[in-house]
Short mmCIF file of C-alpha atoms in Angstrom, two decimals:
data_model
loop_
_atom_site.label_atom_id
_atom_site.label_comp_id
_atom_site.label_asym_id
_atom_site.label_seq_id
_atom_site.Cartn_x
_atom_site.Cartn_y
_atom_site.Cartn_z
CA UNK A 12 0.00 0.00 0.00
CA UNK A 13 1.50 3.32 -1.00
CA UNK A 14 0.35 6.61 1.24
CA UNK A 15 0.37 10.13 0.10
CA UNK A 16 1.99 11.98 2.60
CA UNK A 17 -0.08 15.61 3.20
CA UNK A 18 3.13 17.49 4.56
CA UNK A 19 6.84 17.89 3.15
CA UNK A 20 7.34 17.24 6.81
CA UNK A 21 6.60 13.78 7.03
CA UNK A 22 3.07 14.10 9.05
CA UNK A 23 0.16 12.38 7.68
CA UNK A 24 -3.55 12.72 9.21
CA UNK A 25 -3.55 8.73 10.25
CA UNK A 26 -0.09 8.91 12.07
CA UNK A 27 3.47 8.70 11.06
CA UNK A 28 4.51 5.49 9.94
CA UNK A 29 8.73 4.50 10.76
CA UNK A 30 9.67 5.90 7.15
CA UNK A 31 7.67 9.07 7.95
CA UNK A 32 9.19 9.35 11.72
CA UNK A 33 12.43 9.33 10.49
CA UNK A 34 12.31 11.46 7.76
CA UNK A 35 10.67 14.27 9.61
CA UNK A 36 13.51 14.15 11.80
CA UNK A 37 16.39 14.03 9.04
CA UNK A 38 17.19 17.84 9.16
CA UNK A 39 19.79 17.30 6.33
CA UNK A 40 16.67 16.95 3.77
CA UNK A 41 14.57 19.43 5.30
CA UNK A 42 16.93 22.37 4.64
CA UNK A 43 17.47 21.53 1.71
CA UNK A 44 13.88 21.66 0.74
CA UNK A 45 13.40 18.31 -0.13
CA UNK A 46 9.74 16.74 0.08
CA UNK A 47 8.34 13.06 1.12
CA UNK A 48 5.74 12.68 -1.68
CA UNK A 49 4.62 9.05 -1.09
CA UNK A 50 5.66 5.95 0.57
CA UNK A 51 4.86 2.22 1.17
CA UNK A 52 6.06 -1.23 2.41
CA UNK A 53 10.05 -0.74 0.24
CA UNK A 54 9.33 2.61 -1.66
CA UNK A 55 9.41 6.37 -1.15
CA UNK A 56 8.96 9.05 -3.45
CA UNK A 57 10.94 12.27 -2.71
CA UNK A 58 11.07 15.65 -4.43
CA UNK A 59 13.73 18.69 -4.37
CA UNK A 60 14.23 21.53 -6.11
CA UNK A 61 17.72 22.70 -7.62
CA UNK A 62 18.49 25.82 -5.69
CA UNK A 63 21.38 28.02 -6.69
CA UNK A 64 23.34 27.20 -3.78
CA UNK A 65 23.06 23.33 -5.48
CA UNK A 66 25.33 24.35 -8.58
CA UNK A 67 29.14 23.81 -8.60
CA UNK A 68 31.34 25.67 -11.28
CA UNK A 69 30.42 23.86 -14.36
CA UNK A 70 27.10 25.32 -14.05
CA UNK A 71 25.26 22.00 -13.30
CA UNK A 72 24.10 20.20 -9.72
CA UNK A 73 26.74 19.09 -7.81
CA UNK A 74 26.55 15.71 -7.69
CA UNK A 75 26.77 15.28 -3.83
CA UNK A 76 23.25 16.81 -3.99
CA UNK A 77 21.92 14.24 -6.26
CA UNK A 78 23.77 11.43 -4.31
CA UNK A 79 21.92 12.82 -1.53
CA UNK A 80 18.30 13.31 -2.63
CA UNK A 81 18.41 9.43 -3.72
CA UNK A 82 19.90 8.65 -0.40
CA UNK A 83 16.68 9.85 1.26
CA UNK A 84 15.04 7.98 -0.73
CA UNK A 85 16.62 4.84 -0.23
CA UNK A 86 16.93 5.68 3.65
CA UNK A 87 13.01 6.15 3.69
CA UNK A 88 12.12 2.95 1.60
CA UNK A 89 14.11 1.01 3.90
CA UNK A 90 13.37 1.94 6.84
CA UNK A 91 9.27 1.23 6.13
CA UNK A 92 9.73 -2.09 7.64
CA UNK A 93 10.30 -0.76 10.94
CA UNK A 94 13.37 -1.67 12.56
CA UNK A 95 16.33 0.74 12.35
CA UNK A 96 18.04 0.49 9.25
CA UNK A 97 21.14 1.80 7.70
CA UNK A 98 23.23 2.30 4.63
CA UNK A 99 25.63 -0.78 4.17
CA UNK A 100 26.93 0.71 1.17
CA UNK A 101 25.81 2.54 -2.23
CA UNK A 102 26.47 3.71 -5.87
CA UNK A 103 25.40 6.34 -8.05
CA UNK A 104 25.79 6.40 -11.70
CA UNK A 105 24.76 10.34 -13.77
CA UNK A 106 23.03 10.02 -16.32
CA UNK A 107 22.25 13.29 -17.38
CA UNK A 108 23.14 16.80 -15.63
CA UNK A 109 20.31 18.71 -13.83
CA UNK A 110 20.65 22.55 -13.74
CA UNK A 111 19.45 24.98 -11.16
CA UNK A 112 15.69 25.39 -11.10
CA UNK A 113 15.09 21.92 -11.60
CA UNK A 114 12.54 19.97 -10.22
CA UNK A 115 13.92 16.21 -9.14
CA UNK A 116 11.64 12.77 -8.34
CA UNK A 117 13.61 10.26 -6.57
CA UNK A 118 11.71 6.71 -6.34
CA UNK A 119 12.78 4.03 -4.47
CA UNK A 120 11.66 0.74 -4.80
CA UNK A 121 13.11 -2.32 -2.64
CA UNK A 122 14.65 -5.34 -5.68
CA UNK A 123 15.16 -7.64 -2.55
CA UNK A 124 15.75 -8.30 1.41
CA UNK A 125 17.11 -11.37 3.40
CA UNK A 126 18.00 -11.60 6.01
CA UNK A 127 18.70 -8.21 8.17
CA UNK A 128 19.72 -6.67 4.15
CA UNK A 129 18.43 -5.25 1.84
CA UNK A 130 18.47 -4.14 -1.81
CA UNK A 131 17.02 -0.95 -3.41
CA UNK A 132 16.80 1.15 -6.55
CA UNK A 133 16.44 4.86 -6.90
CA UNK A 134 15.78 6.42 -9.71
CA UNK A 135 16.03 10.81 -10.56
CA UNK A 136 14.23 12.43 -12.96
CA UNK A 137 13.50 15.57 -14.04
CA UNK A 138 10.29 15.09 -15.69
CA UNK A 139 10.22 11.68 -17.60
CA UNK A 140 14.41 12.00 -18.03
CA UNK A 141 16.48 9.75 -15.77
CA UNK A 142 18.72 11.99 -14.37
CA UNK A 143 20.65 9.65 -12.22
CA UNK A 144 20.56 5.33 -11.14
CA UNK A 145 21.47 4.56 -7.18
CA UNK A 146 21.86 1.64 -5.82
CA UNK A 147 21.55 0.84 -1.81
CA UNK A 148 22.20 -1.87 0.34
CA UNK A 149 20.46 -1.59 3.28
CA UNK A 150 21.45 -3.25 6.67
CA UNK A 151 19.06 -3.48 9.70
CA UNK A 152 20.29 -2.63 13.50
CA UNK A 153 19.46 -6.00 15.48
CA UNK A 154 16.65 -5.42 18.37
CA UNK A 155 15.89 -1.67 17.06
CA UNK A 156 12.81 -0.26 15.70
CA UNK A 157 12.90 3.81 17.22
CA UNK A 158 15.78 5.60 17.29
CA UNK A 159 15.08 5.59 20.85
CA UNK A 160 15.45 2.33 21.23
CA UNK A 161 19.46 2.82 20.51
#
């Protein structure tokens, strides 16, 4: 089941579920703007907008800020489940630059997990163009499922 989520915040009107919990506590995303559109059992769908402060010297996103929006992404796909998890590693390959003023869609969508791992794609577009291709591996913490719990 996939959920709309009513606030860039991470609030919904039926409670937060874990993916929503943590990502309206990941500052990192929020100041850069970047918005939790949807998510469900292994996806997410995120949203951020290139802001000139996003550009490095070729004129184009920095690709740190790409690597990033698909991060949250991945983080909030895997983390749906419930227990704590974390990034066991990740790649990124650009496909095509994004400029400032761009609006980005990352969407996750969990290819496999056993065990306490896990396996996700993220794609970026701008529009129907794949911007950039991420892969995560996802790890979860034994006995969590808050941060609280840590």
């Amino acid at each position: 089941m996939v959920k709309k989520v009513t606030q860039a915040t991470g609030a919904t009107s039926a409670g937060a579920t874990p993916a929503e919990a943590m990502f309206a506590a990941d500052e990192a995303s929020r100041v850069l703007g970047i918005e939790l559109l949807e998510q469900g059992e292994g996806t997410a769908v995120l949203r951020m907008a290139v802001t000139p402060a996003m550009v490095n010297g070729h004129g184009i996103a920095h690709g740190g800020y790409l690597f990033l929006l698909a991060d949250s992404a991945f983080a909030c796909a895997c983390n749906s489940h419930g227990p704590v998890t974390v990034a066991a590693g990740a790649d990124i390959d650009f496909v095509a630059p994004a400029y400032e003023g761009d609006v980005l869609v990352a969407t996750a969508r969990e290819r496999t997990r056993f065990g306490r791992s896990g396996i996700y794609d993220v794609s970026v577009l701008r529009g129907d163009e794949v911007v950039a291709e991420f892969r995560g591996r996802s790890r979860s913490i034994r006995g969590t499922t808050t941060k609280e719990s840590r």
